[in-house]
Amino acid sequence: NDCWFAEDLQTTVNAAGDTLVLETDYRYPNDDATLVEKLGLVYTLDAAIGSCPTGWHLASDNEWSAAEVAHGMSASDAYDGNSWRGYAERIGLKMRDGSSPVYLELSSTERSYIGTNDLGMSLVAEYGLYVNDNWKHTQTMWWTGPTESGGVRVREFENDPGDYANLDPSSDLWYNRRWGIWRGQWTTDISEHMAKARCVRDGRTSAQRVK
């Protein structure tokens, strides 16, 4: 029922039309033109909140949860669950664009799954987290807005070929985090984090919701 941007936010001006200054608003890899063209931009939380165009806003935690339910996740997991959810339904594959590889094995040489992009979210999960002067290639994060507790909600896709899966299907604990999506909250050093952003259209009427 929500109208989303079909791609991640990729702007160098805020909603008021003011130019965002690269040296203060962005850090690597935003200064790498090749990576920006392939993977898009990342933002501080303040820049992300202020840079959706007029009539749009940064996608909220509830709006992300609604999108997860639309892709097949249970409502209890989507709205109430924390940490990793949705890997049984392979939500992490369904929301990724068709060019995003997902590792099955622990070896980085074998990429056995590709995103299926079921409803057109086209999430490019290759990178997207900058924390404390360290660039994290293993996770892709999207801002989902501040919380009442003073923290900020995020969504994460896992790309690391490390030990993030129990790959024995005979085990009751069998799972692959790369198939799921993480819902979490940051409460410290928020100004040091940078992540991707998606915008959702403001206040749609019932008539506008008709596909």
mmCIF file of C-alpha atoms in Angstrom:
data_model
loop_
_atom_site.group_PDB
_atom_site.id
_atom_site.type_symbol
_atom_site.label_atom_id
_atom_site.label_comp_id
_atom_site.label_asym_id
_atom_site.label_seq_id
_atom_site.Cartn_x
_atom_site.Cartn_y
_atom_site.Cartn_z
ATOM 1 C CA ASN A 1 0.000 0.000 0.000
ATOM 2 C CA ASP A 2 3.009 2.325 0.163
ATOM 3 C CA CYS A 3 4.720 4.036 -2.758
ATOM 4 C CA TRP A 4 8.487 3.622 -2.504
ATOM 5 C CA PHE A 5 11.407 4.972 -4.466
ATOM 6 C CA ALA A 6 12.396 2.239 -6.915
ATOM 7 C CA GLU A 7 16.057 2.863 -6.086
ATOM 8 C CA ASP A 8 18.097 4.086 -3.141
ATOM 9 C CA LEU A 9 18.322 7.819 -2.573
ATOM 10 C CA GLN A 10 21.085 9.263 -4.750
ATOM 11 C CA THR A 11 21.144 13.012 -4.272
ATOM 12 C CA THR A 12 23.836 15.566 -3.536
ATOM 13 C CA VAL A 13 21.328 18.255 -2.487
ATOM 14 C CA ASN A 14 18.853 18.280 0.382
ATOM 15 C CA ALA A 15 15.110 18.906 0.148
ATOM 16 C CA ALA A 16 15.680 22.666 0.345
ATOM 17 C CA GLY A 17 17.978 22.498 -2.655
ATOM 18 C CA ASP A 18 21.144 23.159 -0.666
ATOM 19 C CA THR A 19 24.213 21.328 -1.882
ATOM 20 C CA LEU A 20 25.532 18.677 0.496
ATOM 21 C CA VAL A 21 29.252 19.220 1.034
ATOM 22 C CA LEU A 22 31.148 16.055 0.198
ATOM 23 C CA GLU A 23 34.007 16.705 2.592
ATOM 24 C CA THR A 24 31.705 16.893 5.626
ATOM 25 C CA ASP A 25 28.623 14.886 4.674
ATOM 26 C CA TYR A 26 30.188 11.910 2.941
ATOM 27 C CA ARG A 27 33.150 9.630 3.362
ATOM 28 C CA TYR A 28 34.582 6.822 1.269
ATOM 29 C CA PRO A 29 33.239 5.315 -0.961
ATOM 30 C CA ASN A 30 31.075 8.324 -1.851
ATOM 31 C CA ASP A 31 34.187 9.985 -3.255
ATOM 32 C CA ASP A 32 34.766 7.029 -5.584
ATOM 33 C CA ALA A 33 32.775 7.753 -8.755
ATOM 34 C CA THR A 34 32.892 4.134 -9.928
ATOM 35 C CA LEU A 35 31.431 2.797 -6.670
ATOM 36 C CA VAL A 36 28.811 5.530 -6.550
ATOM 37 C CA GLU A 37 27.658 4.699 -10.068
ATOM 38 C CA LYS A 38 27.427 0.994 -9.254
ATOM 39 C CA LEU A 39 26.191 1.027 -5.683
ATOM 40 C CA GLY A 40 24.800 4.471 -4.866
ATOM 41 C CA LEU A 41 25.449 6.921 -2.038
ATOM 42 C CA VAL A 42 25.421 6.596 1.738
ATOM 43 C CA TYR A 43 24.396 9.324 4.175
ATOM 44 C CA THR A 44 24.545 10.378 7.775
ATOM 45 C CA LEU A 45 21.146 10.058 9.461
ATOM 46 C CA ASP A 46 20.554 13.816 9.463
ATOM 47 C CA ALA A 47 21.400 14.063 5.774
ATOM 48 C CA ALA A 48 19.124 11.119 4.940
ATOM 49 C CA ILE A 49 16.165 12.592 6.851
ATOM 50 C CA GLY A 50 16.574 15.973 5.186
ATOM 51 C CA SER A 51 17.228 14.871 1.643
ATOM 52 C CA CYS A 52 14.060 13.113 0.480
ATOM 53 C CA PRO A 53 12.281 15.448 -1.972
ATOM 54 C CA THR A 54 9.166 17.407 -1.040
ATOM 55 C CA GLY A 55 6.204 15.047 -0.675
ATOM 56 C CA TRP A 56 8.424 12.147 0.375
ATOM 57 C CA HIS A 57 10.101 11.018 3.614
ATOM 58 C CA LEU A 58 12.720 8.564 4.805
ATOM 59 C CA ALA A 59 11.151 5.100 4.948
ATOM 60 C CA SER A 60 10.225 4.344 8.565
ATOM 61 C CA ASP A 61 10.643 1.195 10.630
ATOM 62 C CA ASN A 62 6.922 0.420 10.234
ATOM 63 C CA GLU A 63 7.066 0.942 6.484
ATOM 64 C CA TRP A 64 10.009 -1.433 6.196
ATOM 65 C CA SER A 65 8.084 -3.972 8.287
ATOM 66 C CA ALA A 66 5.067 -3.628 5.988
ATOM 67 C CA ALA A 67 7.331 -4.250 2.991
ATOM 68 C CA GLU A 68 8.721 -7.369 4.677
ATOM 69 C CA VAL A 69 5.206 -8.689 5.282
ATOM 70 C CA ALA A 70 4.395 -8.053 1.618
ATOM 71 C CA HIS A 71 7.351 -10.270 0.720
ATOM 72 C CA GLY A 72 6.103 -13.121 2.930
ATOM 73 C CA MET A 73 7.451 -12.492 6.443
ATOM 74 C CA SER A 74 5.071 -13.046 9.345
ATOM 75 C CA ALA A 75 3.687 -9.861 10.911
ATOM 76 C CA SER A 76 4.996 -10.866 14.355
ATOM 77 C CA ASP A 77 8.540 -11.225 13.019
ATOM 78 C CA ALA A 78 8.315 -8.104 10.881
ATOM 79 C CA TYR A 79 6.933 -5.719 13.514
ATOM 80 C CA ASP A 80 8.065 -7.277 16.794
ATOM 81 C CA GLY A 81 11.125 -9.331 15.933
ATOM 82 C CA ASN A 82 14.668 -8.094 16.363
ATOM 83 C CA SER A 83 17.984 -9.314 15.046
ATOM 84 C CA TRP A 84 17.754 -11.734 12.101
ATOM 85 C CA ARG A 85 14.311 -12.609 10.737
ATOM 86 C CA GLY A 86 12.888 -13.913 7.507
ATOM 87 C CA TYR A 87 15.611 -16.318 6.450
ATOM 88 C CA ALA A 88 13.164 -19.262 6.452
ATOM 89 C CA GLU A 89 11.075 -17.348 3.871
ATOM 90 C CA ARG A 90 14.249 -16.061 2.156
ATOM 91 C CA ILE A 91 13.149 -12.453 2.470
ATOM 92 C CA GLY A 92 16.742 -11.359 1.944
ATOM 93 C CA LEU A 93 16.664 -12.867 -1.533
ATOM 94 C CA LYS A 94 13.189 -11.621 -2.426
ATOM 95 C CA MET A 95 14.028 -7.966 -1.694
ATOM 96 C CA ARG A 96 17.432 -7.889 -3.432
ATOM 97 C CA ASP A 97 17.901 -6.797 -7.001
ATOM 98 C CA GLY A 98 18.688 -9.478 -9.556
ATOM 99 C CA SER A 99 22.399 -8.690 -9.684
ATOM 100 C CA SER A 100 23.134 -9.193 -5.972
ATOM 101 C CA PRO A 101 24.891 -12.515 -5.302
ATOM 102 C CA VAL A 102 24.246 -14.358 -2.058
ATOM 103 C CA TYR A 103 26.723 -16.880 -0.689
ATOM 104 C CA LEU A 104 25.571 -20.395 0.128
ATOM 105 C CA GLU A 105 28.915 -21.805 1.228
ATOM 106 C CA LEU A 106 31.400 -20.287 3.651
ATOM 107 C CA SER A 107 33.878 -19.996 0.788
ATOM 108 C CA SER A 108 33.684 -16.642 -0.983
ATOM 109 C CA THR A 109 34.304 -18.405 -4.297
ATOM 110 C CA GLU A 110 30.839 -19.933 -4.433
ATOM 111 C CA ARG A 111 27.837 -17.674 -4.863
ATOM 112 C CA SER A 112 24.861 -19.936 -5.211
ATOM 113 C CA TYR A 113 21.907 -17.565 -5.074
ATOM 114 C CA ILE A 114 20.897 -14.343 -6.784
ATOM 115 C CA GLY A 115 18.306 -11.882 -5.536
ATOM 116 C CA THR A 116 14.854 -12.440 -7.063
ATOM 117 C CA ASN A 117 13.479 -8.876 -6.597
ATOM 118 C CA ASP A 118 9.919 -10.155 -6.209
ATOM 119 C CA LEU A 119 8.135 -6.790 -5.775
ATOM 120 C CA GLY A 120 10.624 -4.387 -7.334
ATOM 121 C CA MET A 121 12.448 -3.151 -4.216
ATOM 122 C CA SER A 122 15.753 -3.656 -6.084
ATOM 123 C CA LEU A 123 17.881 -3.442 -2.951
ATOM 124 C CA VAL A 124 21.562 -3.482 -3.925
ATOM 125 C CA ALA A 125 23.201 -5.287 -1.027
ATOM 126 C CA GLU A 126 26.900 -4.971 -1.762
ATOM 127 C CA TYR A 127 28.011 -2.387 0.791
ATOM 128 C CA GLY A 128 26.491 0.374 2.833
ATOM 129 C CA LEU A 129 27.785 0.917 6.354
ATOM 130 C CA TYR A 130 30.407 3.344 7.615
ATOM 131 C CA VAL A 131 31.211 3.262 11.326
ATOM 132 C CA ASN A 132 33.948 4.969 13.324
ATOM 133 C CA ASP A 133 36.360 5.516 10.454
ATOM 134 C CA ASN A 134 35.999 1.923 9.269
ATOM 135 C CA TRP A 135 34.290 0.905 6.068
ATOM 136 C CA LYS A 136 32.226 -2.290 6.360
ATOM 137 C CA HIS A 137 31.936 -4.258 3.128
ATOM 138 C CA THR A 138 30.312 -7.189 4.916
ATOM 139 C CA GLN A 139 26.984 -5.514 5.655
ATOM 140 C CA THR A 140 24.572 -3.247 3.858
ATOM 141 C CA MET A 141 22.521 -0.935 6.071
ATOM 142 C CA TRP A 142 19.479 1.252 5.413
ATOM 143 C CA TRP A 143 18.290 3.953 7.824
ATOM 144 C CA THR A 144 14.714 3.493 9.080
ATOM 145 C CA GLY A 145 14.518 6.538 11.350
ATOM 146 C CA PRO A 146 14.836 7.607 15.005
ATOM 147 C CA THR A 147 13.090 5.820 17.876
ATOM 148 C CA GLU A 148 11.458 7.153 21.033
ATOM 149 C CA SER A 149 14.332 5.776 23.110
ATOM 150 C CA GLY A 150 16.803 8.105 21.434
ATOM 151 C CA GLY A 151 18.264 5.464 19.162
ATOM 152 C CA VAL A 152 17.787 4.804 15.485
ATOM 153 C CA ARG A 153 16.368 1.781 13.696
ATOM 154 C CA VAL A 154 18.182 0.187 10.784
ATOM 155 C CA ARG A 155 17.796 -2.714 8.385
ATOM 156 C CA GLU A 156 20.814 -4.822 7.459
ATOM 157 C CA PHE A 157 21.583 -7.330 4.740
ATOM 158 C CA GLU A 158 24.534 -9.657 5.292
ATOM 159 C CA ASN A 159 27.109 -10.179 2.547
ATOM 160 C CA ASP A 160 30.002 -11.665 4.518
ATOM 161 C CA PRO A 161 31.175 -15.130 3.407
ATOM 162 C CA GLY A 162 32.293 -15.786 6.981
ATOM 163 C CA ASP A 163 30.737 -17.959 9.671
ATOM 164 C CA TYR A 164 27.217 -16.542 9.573
ATOM 165 C CA ALA A 165 25.423 -19.733 8.649
ATOM 166 C CA ASN A 166 24.841 -23.255 9.852
ATOM 167 C CA LEU A 167 24.939 -25.097 6.560
ATOM 168 C CA ASP A 168 23.847 -28.543 7.740
ATOM 169 C CA PRO A 169 20.224 -28.923 6.532
ATOM 170 C CA SER A 170 19.792 -31.889 8.884
ATOM 171 C CA SER A 171 20.299 -29.605 11.888
ATOM 172 C CA ASP A 172 17.412 -27.896 13.657
ATOM 173 C CA LEU A 173 19.589 -24.776 13.735
ATOM 174 C CA TRP A 174 20.096 -24.667 9.963
ATOM 175 C CA TYR A 175 19.879 -21.164 8.516
ATOM 176 C CA ASN A 176 21.681 -18.690 6.320
ATOM 177 C CA ARG A 177 21.639 -15.052 7.453
ATOM 178 C CA ARG A 178 22.202 -13.895 3.897
ATOM 179 C CA TRP A 179 18.653 -15.042 3.150
ATOM 180 C CA GLY A 180 17.179 -12.882 5.920
ATOM 181 C CA ILE A 181 17.102 -9.254 7.000
ATOM 182 C CA TRP A 182 18.247 -7.812 10.336
ATOM 183 C CA ARG A 183 16.160 -5.321 12.319
ATOM 184 C CA GLY A 184 18.111 -3.541 14.989
ATOM 185 C CA GLN A 185 18.682 -0.313 16.854
ATOM 186 C CA TRP A 186 21.738 1.875 17.341
ATOM 187 C CA THR A 187 21.896 3.991 20.465
ATOM 188 C CA THR A 188 25.507 5.199 20.526
ATOM 189 C CA ASP A 189 27.823 7.037 18.127
ATOM 190 C CA ILE A 190 24.944 7.591 15.721
ATOM 191 C CA SER A 191 26.679 10.571 14.143
ATOM 192 C CA GLU A 192 29.552 8.269 13.176
ATOM 193 C CA HIS A 193 27.328 5.925 11.174
ATOM 194 C CA MET A 194 26.519 6.241 7.473
ATOM 195 C CA ALA A 195 24.058 4.067 5.601
ATOM 196 C CA LYS A 196 21.763 3.944 2.580
ATOM 197 C CA ALA A 197 18.327 5.580 2.408
ATOM 198 C CA ARG A 198 14.975 4.976 0.711
ATOM 199 C CA CYS A 199 12.116 7.445 0.445
ATOM 200 C CA VAL A 200 8.354 6.778 0.707
ATOM 201 C CA ARG A 201 5.606 9.083 -0.528
ATOM 202 C CA ASP A 202 3.784 11.126 2.121
ATOM 203 C CA GLY A 203 0.116 10.712 3.119
ATOM 204 C CA ARG A 204 -1.298 8.714 0.233
ATOM 205 C CA THR A 205 -5.089 8.532 -0.080
ATOM 206 C CA SER A 206 -6.934 5.271 -0.635
ATOM 207 C CA ALA A 207 -7.373 6.192 -4.317
ATOM 208 C CA GLN A 208 -3.633 6.754 -4.698
ATOM 209 C CA ARG A 209 -2.936 3.363 -3.121
ATOM 210 C CA VAL A 210 -4.714 1.545 -5.946
ATOM 211 C CA LYS A 211 -2.084 -0.110 -8.112
#
